mmCIF file with all atom_site columns, C-alpha atoms in Angstrom:
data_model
loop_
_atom_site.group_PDB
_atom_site.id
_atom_site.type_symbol
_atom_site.label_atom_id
_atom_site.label_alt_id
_atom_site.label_comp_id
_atom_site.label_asym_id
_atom_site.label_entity_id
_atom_site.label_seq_id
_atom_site.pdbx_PDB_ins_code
_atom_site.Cartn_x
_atom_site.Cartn_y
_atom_site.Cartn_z
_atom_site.occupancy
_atom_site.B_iso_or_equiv
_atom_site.pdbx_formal_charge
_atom_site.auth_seq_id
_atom_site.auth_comp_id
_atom_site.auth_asym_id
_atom_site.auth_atom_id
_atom_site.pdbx_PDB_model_num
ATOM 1   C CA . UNK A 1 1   ? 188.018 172.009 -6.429  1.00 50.00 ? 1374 UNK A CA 1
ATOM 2   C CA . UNK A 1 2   ? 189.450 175.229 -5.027  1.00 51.00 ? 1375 UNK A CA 1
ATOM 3   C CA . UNK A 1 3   ? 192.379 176.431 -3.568  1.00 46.00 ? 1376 UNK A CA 1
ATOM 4   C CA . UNK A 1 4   ? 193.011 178.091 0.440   1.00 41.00 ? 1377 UNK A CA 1
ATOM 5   C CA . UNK A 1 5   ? 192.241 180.898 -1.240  1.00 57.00 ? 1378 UNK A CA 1
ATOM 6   C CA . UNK A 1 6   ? 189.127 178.715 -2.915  1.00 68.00 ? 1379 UNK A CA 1
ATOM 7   C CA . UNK A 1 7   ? 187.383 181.962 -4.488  1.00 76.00 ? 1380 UNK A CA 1
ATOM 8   C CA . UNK A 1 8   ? 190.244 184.356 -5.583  1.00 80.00 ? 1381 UNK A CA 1
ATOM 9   C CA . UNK A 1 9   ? 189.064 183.666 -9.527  1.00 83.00 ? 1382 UNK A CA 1
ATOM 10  C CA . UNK A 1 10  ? 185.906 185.234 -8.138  1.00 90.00 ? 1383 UNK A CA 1
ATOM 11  C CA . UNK A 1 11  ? 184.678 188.855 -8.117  1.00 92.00 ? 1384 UNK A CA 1
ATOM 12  C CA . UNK A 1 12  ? 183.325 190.042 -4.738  1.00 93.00 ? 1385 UNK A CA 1
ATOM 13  C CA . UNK A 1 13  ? 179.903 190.184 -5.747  1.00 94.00 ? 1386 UNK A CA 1
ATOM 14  C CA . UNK A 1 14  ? 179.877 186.406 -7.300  1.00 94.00 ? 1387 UNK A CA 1
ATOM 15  C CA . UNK A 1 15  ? 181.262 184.923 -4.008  1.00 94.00 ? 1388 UNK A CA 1
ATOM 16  C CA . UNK A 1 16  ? 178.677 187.379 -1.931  1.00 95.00 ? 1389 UNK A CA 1
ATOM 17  C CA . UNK A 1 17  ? 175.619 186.726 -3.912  1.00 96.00 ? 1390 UNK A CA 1
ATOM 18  C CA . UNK A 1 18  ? 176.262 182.445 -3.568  1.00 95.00 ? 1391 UNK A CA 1
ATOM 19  C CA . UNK A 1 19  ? 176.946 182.919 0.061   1.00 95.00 ? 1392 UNK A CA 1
ATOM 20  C CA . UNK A 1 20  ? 173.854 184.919 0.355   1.00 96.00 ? 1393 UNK A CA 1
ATOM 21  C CA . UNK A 1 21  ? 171.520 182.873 -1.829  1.00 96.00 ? 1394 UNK A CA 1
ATOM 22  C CA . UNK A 1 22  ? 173.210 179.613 0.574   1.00 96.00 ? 1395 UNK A CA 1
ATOM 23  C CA . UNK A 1 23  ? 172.001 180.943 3.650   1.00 96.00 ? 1396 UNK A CA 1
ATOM 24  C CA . UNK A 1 24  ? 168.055 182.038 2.218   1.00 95.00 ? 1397 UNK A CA 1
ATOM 25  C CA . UNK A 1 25  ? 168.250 178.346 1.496   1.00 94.00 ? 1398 UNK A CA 1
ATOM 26  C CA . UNK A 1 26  ? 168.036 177.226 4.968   1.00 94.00 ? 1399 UNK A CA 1
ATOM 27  C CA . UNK A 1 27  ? 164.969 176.200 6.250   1.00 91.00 ? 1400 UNK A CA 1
ATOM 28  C CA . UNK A 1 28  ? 163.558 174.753 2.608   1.00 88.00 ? 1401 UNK A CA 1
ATOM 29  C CA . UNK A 1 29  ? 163.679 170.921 1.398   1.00 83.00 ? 1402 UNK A CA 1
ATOM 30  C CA . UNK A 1 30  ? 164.815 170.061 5.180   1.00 85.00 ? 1403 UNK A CA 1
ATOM 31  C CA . UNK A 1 31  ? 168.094 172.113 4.680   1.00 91.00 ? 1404 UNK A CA 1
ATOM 32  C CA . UNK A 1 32  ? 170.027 173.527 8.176   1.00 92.00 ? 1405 UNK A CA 1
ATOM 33  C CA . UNK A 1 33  ? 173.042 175.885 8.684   1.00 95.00 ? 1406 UNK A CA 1
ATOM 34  C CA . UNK A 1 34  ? 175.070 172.824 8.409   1.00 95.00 ? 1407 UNK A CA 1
ATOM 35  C CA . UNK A 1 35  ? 174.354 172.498 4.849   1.00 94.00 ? 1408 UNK A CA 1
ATOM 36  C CA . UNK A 1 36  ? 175.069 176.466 4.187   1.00 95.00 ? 1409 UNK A CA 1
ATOM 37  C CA . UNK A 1 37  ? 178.997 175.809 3.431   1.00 94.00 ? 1410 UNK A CA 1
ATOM 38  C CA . UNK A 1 38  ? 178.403 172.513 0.989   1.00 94.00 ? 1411 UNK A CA 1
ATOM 39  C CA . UNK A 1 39  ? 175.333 174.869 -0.374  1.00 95.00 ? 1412 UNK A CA 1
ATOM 40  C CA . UNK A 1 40  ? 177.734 177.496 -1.186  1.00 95.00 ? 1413 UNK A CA 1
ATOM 41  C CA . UNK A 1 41  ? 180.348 175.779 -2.564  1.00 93.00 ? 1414 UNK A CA 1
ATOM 42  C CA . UNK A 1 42  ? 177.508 173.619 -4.858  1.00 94.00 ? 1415 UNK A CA 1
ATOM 43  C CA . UNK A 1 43  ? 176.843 176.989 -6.625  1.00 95.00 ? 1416 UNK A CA 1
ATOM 44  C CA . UNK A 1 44  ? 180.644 178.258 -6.596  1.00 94.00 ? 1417 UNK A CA 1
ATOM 45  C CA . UNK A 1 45  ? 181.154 175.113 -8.835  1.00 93.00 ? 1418 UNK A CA 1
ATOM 46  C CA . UNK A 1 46  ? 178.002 175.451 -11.020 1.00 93.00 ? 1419 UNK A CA 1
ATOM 47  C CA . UNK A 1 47  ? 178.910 178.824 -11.760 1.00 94.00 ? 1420 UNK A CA 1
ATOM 48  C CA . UNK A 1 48  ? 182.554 177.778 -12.688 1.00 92.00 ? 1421 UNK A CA 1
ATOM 49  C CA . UNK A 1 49  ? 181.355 175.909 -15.045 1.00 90.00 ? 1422 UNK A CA 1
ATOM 50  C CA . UNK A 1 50  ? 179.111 178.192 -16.448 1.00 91.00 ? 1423 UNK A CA 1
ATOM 51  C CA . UNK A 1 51  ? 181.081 181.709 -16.510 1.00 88.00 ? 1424 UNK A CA 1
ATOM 52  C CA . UNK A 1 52  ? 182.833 180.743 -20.013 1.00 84.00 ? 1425 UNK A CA 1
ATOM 53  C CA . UNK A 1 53  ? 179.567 180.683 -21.579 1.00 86.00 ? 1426 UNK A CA 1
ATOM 54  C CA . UNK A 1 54  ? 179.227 184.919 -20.777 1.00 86.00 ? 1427 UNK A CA 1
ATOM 55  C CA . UNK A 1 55  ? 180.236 186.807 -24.350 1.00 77.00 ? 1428 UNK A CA 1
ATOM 56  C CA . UNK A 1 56  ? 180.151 190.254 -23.637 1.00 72.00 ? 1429 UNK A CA 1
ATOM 57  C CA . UNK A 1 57  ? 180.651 190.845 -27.579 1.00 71.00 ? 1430 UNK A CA 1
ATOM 58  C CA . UNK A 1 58  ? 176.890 189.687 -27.961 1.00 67.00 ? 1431 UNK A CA 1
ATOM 59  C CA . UNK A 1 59  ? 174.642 193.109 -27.543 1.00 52.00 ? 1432 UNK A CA 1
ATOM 60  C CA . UNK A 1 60  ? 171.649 191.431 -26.998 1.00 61.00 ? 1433 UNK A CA 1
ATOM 61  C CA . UNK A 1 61  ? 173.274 189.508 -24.044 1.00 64.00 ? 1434 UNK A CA 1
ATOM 62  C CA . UNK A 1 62  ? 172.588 190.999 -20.499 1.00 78.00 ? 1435 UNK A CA 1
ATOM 63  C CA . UNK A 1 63  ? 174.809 192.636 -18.287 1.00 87.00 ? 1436 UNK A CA 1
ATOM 64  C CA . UNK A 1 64  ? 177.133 189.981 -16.421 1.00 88.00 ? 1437 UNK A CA 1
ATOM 65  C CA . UNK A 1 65  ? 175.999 191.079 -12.671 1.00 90.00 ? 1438 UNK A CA 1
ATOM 66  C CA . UNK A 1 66  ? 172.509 189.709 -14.224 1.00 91.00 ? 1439 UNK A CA 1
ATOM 67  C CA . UNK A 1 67  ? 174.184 186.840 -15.914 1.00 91.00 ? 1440 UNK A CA 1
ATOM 68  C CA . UNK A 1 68  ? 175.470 185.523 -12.798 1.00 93.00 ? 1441 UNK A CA 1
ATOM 69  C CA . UNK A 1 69  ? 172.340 186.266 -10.915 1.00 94.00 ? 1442 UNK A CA 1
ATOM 70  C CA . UNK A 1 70  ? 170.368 183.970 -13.171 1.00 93.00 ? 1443 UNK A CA 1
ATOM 71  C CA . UNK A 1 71  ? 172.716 180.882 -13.151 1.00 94.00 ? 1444 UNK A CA 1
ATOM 72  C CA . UNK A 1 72  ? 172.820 181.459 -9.139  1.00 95.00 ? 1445 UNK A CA 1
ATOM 73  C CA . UNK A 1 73  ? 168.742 181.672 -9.137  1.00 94.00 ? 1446 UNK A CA 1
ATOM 74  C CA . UNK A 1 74  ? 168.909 178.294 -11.838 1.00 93.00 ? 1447 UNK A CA 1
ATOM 75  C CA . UNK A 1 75  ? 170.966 176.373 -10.034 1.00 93.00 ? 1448 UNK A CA 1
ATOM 76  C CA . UNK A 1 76  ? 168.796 177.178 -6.516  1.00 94.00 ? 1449 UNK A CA 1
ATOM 77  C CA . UNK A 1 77  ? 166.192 175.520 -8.179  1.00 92.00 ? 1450 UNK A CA 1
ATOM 78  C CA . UNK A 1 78  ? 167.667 172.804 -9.565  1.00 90.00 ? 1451 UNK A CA 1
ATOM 79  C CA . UNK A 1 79  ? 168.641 172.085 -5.616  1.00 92.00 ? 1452 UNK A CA 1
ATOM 80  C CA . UNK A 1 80  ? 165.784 172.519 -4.343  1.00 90.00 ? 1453 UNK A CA 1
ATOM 81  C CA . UNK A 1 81  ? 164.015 169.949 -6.722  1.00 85.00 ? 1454 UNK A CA 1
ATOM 82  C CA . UNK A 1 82  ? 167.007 167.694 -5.997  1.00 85.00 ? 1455 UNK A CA 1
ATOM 83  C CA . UNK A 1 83  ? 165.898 167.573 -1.873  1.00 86.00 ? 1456 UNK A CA 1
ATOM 84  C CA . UNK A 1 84  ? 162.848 168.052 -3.034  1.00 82.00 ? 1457 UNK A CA 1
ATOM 85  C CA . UNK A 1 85  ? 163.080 164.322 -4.693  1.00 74.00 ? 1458 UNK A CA 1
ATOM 86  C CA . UNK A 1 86  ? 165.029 162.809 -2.102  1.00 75.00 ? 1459 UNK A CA 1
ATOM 87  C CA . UNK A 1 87  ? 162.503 164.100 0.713   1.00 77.00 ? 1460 UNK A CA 1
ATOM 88  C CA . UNK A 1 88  ? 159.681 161.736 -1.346  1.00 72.00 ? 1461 UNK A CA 1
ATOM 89  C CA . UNK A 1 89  ? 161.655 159.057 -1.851  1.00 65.00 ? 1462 UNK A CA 1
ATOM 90  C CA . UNK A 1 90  ? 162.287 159.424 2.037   1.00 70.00 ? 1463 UNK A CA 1
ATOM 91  C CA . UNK A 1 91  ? 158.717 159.385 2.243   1.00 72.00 ? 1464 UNK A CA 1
ATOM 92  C CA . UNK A 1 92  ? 157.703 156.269 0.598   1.00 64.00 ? 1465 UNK A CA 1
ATOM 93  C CA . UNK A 1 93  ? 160.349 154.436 2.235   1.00 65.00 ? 1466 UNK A CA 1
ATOM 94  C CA . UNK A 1 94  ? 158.180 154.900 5.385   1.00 71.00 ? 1467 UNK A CA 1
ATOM 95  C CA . UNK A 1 95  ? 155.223 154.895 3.408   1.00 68.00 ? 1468 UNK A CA 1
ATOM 96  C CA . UNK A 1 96  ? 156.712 151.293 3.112   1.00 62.00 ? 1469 UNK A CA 1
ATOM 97  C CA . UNK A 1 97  ? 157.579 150.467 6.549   1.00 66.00 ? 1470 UNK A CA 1
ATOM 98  C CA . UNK A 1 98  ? 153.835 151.611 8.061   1.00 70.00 ? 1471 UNK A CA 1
ATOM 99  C CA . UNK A 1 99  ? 152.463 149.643 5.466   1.00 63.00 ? 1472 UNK A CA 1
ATOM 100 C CA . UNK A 1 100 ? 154.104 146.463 6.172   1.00 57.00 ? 1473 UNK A CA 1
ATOM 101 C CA . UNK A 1 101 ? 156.095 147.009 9.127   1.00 62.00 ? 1474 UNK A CA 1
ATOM 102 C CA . UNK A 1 102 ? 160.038 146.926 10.118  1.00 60.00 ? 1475 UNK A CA 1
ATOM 103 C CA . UNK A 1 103 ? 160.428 143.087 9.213   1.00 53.00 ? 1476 UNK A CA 1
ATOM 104 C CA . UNK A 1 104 ? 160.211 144.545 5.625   1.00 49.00 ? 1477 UNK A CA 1
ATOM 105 C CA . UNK A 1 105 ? 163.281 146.029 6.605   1.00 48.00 ? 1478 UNK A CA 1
ATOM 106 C CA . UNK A 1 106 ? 164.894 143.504 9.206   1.00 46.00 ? 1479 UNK A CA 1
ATOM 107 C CA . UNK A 1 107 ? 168.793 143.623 9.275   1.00 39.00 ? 1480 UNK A CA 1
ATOM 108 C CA . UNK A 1 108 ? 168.459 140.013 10.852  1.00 33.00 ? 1481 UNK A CA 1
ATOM 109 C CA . UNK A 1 109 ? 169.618 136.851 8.813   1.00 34.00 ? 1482 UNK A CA 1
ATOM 110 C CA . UNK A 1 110 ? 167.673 133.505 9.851   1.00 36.00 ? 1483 UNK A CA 1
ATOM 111 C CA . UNK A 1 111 ? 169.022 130.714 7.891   1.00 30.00 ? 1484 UNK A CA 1
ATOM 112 C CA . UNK A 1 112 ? 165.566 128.950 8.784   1.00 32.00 ? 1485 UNK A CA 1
ATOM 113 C CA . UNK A 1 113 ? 163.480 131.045 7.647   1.00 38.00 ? 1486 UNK A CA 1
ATOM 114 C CA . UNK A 1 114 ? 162.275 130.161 4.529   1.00 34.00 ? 1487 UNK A CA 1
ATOM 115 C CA . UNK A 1 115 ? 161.559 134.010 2.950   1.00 37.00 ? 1488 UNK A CA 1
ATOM 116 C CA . UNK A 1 116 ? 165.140 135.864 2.276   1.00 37.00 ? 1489 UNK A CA 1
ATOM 117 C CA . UNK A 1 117 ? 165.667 138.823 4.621   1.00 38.00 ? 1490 UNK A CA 1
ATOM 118 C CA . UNK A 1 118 ? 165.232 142.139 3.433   1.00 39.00 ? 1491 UNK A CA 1
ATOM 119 C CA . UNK A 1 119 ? 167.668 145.674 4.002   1.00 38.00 ? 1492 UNK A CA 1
ATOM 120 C CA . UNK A 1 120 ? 167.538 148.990 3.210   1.00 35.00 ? 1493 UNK A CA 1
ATOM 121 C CA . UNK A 1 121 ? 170.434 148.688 0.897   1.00 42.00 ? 1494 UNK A CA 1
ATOM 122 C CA . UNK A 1 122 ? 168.887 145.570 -1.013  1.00 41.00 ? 1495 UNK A CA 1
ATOM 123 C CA . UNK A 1 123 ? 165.500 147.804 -1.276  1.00 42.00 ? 1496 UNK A CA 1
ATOM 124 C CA . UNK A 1 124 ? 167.517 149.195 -4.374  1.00 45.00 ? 1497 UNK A CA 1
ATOM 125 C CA . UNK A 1 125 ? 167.587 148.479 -8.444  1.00 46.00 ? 1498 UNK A CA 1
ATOM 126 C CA . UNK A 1 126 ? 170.417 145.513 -9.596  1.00 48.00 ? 1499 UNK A CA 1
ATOM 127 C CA . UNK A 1 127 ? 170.404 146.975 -13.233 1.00 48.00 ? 1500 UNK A CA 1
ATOM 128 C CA . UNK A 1 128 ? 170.750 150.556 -11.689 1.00 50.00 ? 1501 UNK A CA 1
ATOM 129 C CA . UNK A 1 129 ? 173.442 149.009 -9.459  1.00 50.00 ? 1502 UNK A CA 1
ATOM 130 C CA . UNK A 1 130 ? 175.414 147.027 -12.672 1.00 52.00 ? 1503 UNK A CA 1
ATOM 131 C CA . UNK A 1 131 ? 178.817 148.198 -12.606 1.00 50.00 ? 1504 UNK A CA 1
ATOM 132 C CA . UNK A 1 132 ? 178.580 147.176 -16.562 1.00 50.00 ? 1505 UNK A CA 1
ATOM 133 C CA . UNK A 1 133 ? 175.840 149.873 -17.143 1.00 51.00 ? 1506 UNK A CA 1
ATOM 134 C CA . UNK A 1 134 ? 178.120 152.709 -17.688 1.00 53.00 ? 1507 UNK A CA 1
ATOM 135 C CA . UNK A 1 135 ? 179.986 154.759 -14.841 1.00 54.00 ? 1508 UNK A CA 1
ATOM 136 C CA . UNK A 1 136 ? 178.934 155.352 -11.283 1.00 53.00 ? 1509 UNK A CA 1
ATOM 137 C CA . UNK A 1 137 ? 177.396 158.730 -12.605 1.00 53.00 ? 1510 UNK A CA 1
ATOM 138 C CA . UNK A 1 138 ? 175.335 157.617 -15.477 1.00 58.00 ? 1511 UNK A CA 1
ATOM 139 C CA . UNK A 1 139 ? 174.694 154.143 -12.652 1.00 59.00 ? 1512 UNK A CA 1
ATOM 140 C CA . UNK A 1 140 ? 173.602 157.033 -10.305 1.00 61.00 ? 1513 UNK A CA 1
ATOM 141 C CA . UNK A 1 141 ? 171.394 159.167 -12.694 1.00 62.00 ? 1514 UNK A CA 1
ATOM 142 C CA . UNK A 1 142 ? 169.372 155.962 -13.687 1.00 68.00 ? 1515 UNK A CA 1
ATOM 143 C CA . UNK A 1 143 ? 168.741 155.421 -10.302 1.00 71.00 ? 1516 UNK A CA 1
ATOM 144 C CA . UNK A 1 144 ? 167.325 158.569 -9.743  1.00 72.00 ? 1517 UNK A CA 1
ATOM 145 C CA . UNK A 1 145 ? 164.905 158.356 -12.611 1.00 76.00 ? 1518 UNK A CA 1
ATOM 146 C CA . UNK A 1 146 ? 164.060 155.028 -12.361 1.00 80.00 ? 1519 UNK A CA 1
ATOM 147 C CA . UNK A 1 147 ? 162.772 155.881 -8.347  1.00 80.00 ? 1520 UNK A CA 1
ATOM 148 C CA . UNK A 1 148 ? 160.589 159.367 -9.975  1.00 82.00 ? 1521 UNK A CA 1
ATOM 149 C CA . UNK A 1 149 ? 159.053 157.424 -12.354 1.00 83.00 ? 1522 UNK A CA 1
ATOM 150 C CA . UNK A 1 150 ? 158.513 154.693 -9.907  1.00 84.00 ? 1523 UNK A CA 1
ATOM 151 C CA . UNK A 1 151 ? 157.245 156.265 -7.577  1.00 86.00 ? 1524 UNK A CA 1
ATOM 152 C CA . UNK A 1 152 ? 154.177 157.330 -10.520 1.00 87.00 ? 1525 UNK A CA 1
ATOM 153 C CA . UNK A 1 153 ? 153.081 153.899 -9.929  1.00 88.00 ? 1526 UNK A CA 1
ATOM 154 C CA . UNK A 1 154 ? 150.164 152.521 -8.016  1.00 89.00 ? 1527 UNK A CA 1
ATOM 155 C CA . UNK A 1 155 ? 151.701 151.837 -4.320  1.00 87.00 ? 1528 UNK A CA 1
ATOM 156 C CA . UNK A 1 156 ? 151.092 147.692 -4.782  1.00 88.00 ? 1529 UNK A CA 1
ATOM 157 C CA . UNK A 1 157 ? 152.872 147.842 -7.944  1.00 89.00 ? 1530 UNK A CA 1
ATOM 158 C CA . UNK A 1 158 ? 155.940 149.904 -6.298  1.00 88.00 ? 1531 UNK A CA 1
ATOM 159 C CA . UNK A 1 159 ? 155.906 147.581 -3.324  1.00 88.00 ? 1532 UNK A CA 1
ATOM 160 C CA . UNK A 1 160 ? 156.249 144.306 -5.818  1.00 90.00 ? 1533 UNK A CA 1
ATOM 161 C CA . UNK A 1 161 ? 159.062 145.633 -8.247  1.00 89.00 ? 1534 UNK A CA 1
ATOM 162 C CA . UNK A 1 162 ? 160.372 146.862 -4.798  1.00 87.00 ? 1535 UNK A CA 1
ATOM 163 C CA . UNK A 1 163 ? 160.251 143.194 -3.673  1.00 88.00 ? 1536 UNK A CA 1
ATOM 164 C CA . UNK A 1 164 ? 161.638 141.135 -6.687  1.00 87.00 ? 1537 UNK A CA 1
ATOM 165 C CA . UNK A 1 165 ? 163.922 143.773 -6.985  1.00 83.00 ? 1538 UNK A CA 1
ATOM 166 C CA . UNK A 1 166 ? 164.939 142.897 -3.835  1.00 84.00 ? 1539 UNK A CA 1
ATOM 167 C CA . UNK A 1 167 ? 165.537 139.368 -4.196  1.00 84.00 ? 1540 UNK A CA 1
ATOM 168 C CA . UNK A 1 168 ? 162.356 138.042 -3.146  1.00 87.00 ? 1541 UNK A CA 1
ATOM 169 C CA . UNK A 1 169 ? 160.420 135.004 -5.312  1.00 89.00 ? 1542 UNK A CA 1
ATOM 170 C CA . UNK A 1 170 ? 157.325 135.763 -6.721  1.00 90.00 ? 1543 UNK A CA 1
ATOM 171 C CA . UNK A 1 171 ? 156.328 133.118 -3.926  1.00 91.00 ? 1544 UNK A CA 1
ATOM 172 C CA . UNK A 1 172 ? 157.620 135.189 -1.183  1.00 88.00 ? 1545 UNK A CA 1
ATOM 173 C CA . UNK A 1 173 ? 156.259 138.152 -2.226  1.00 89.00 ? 1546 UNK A CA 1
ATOM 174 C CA . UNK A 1 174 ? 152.546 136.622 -2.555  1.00 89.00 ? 1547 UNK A CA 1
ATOM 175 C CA . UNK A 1 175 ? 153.105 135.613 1.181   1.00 86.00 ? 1548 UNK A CA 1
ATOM 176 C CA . UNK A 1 176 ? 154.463 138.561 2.560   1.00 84.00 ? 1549 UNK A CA 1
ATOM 177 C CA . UNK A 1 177 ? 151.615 140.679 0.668   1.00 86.00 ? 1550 UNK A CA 1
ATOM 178 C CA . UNK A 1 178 ? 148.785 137.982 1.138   1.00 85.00 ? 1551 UNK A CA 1
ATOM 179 C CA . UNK A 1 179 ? 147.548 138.069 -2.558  1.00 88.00 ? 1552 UNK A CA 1
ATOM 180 C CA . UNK A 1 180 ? 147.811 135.849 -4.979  1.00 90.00 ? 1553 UNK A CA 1
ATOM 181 C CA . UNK A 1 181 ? 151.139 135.052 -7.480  1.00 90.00 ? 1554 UNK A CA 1
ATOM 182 C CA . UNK A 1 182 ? 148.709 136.003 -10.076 1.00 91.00 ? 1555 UNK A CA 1
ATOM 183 C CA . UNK A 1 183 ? 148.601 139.018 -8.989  1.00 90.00 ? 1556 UNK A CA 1
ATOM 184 C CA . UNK A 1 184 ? 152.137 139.344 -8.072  1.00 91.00 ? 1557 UNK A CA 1
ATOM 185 C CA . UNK A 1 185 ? 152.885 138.330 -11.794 1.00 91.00 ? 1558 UNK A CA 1
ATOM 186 C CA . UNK A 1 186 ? 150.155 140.453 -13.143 1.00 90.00 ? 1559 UNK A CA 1
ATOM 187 C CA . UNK A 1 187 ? 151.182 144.077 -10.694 1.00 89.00 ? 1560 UNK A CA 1
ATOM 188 C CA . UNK A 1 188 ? 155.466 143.074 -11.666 1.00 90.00 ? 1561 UNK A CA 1
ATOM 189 C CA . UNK A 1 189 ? 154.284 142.928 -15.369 1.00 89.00 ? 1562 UNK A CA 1
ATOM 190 C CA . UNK A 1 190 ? 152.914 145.928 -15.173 1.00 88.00 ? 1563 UNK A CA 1
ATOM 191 C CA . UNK A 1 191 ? 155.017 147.916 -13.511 1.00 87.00 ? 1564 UNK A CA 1
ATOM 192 C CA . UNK A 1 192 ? 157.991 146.678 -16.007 1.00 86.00 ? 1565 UNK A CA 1
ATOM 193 C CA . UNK A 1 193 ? 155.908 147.421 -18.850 1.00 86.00 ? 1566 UNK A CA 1
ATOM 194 C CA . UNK A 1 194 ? 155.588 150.775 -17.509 1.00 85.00 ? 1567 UNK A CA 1
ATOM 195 C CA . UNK A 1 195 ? 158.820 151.569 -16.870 1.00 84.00 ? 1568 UNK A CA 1
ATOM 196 C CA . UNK A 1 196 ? 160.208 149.954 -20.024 1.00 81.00 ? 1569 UNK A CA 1
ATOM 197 C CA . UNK A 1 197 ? 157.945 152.486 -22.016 1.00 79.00 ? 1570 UNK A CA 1
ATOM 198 C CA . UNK A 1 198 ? 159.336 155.584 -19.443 1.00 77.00 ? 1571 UNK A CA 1
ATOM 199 C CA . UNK A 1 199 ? 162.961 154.330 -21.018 1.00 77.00 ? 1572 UNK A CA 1
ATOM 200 C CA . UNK A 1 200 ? 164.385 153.870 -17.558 1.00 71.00 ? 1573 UNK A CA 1
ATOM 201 C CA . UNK A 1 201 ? 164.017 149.854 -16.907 1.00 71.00 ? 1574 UNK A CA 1
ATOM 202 C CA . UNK A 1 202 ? 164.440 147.407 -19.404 1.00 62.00 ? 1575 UNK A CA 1
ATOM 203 C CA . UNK A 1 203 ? 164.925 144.080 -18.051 1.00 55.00 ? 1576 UNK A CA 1
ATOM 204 C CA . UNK A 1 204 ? 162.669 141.259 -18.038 1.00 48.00 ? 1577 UNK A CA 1
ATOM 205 C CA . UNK A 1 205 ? 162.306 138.622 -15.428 1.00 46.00 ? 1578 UNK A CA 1
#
C-alpha cells in the first residue's frame, strides 16, 4: 500500500506510536518479533483509513495526538480478538484429532475403502467456500462466523456438521462415531437449525 518511503504521509509520532504499540504486542495471542513488521503495517493501514474521519472544526472532538491514540488502541484489540479466534479454532481442530485420532485427518486416498478420506482442507464449509456467495471477502467473513458460532455448539454436534460438511454420508459418519444415524440425523438437524437461526448457515441437506 505504501511507497519506499511507505510512511512519509505520516507525522513522526503516528509512525512511532504503531511501531511501539507493534512491538508491546509480542508475546500475546501467540504473536513473535516476526509478526512486529506485518503488525505495524496492519495499524499503518487501519489508521489510513481512518485519519479522514478527524474534523478539527468540531470543539467537542479531542485533540488529534488522542485521536490517533484511540484508533491505534481500537484496532490492537480488534487484533488481538482476531488471534484470539484463530488460536480456538486451532484448538478444536486438535480437540478433534485427540478425540478421534489422525485417520480423521488422513491425507491417504484408498480407493477400497469404503468411507471417503478426510483432509484438513475438506474439514471446511462448501457454502462458505461457493465462489457464487459473494466475493472472496464476504466468502471469507462467513467463514469466520460460521466457525464462532460453531464452535457454541455441543462438541458431537460440531464433529457431525464437521463430517457431512466434509463429504461424509450420514452412514459414514454413524460408523466412524459409533452411534446411531438417528442420532447422526437428529445432532446434523440440530446443529443446522442452530446455525440457520445465528443467520450464518442456511442450507439444508
Amino acid at each position: 500500500m505504501f511507497s519506499a518511503n511507505k510512511y512519509e504521509d505520516f507525522t513522526d509520532y503516528e509512525v512511532e506510536l504503531a511501531r511501539a504499540t507493534a512491538r508491546k504486542m509480542v508475546g500475546n495471542c501467540g504473536l513473535s518479533m516476526d509478526d512486529v513488521p506485518d503488525l505495524e503495517q496492519e495499524l499503518m493501514c487501519h489508521l489510513w483509513k481512518k485519519k479522514r474521519e478527524f474534523n478539527p472544526e468540531h470543539l467537542s472532538q479531542c485533540s488529534y495526538k488522542t485521536f490517533v491514540s484511540r484508533v491505534i488502541a481500537k484496532k490492537k484489540v480488534s487484533i488481538f480478538r482476531e488471534k484470539s479466534r484463530e488460536r480456538r479454532l486451532l484448538d478444536h481442530r486438535k480437540d478433534l484429532i485427540e478425540a478421534y485420532g489422525e485417520e480423521l485427518f488422513d491425507d491417504a486416498s484408498d480407493a477400497s475403502d469404503a468411507s471417503p478420506c478426510i483432509t484438513r482442507d475438506q474439514i471446511t464449509w462448501s457454502s462458505a467456500n461457493d465462489s457464487s456467495c459473494g466475493s472472496v471477502e464476504e466468502r471469507v467473513i462467513s467463514k469466520v462466523l460460521l466457525e464462532e458460532n460453531l464452535k457454541k455448539l455441543p462438541f458431537i454436534q460440531q464433529t457431525v456438521f464437521l463430517l457431512r460438511e466434509a463429504g461424509y454420508s450420514p452412514l459414514d459418519i454413524s460408523e466412524q462415531l459409533n452411534i446411531s444415524k438417528t442420532a447422526v440425523y437428529k445432532h446434523l438437524n440440530i446443529a443446522i437449525l442452530k446455525l440457520n437461526e445465528a443467520g450464518v448457515f442456511d442450507r439444508r441437506d
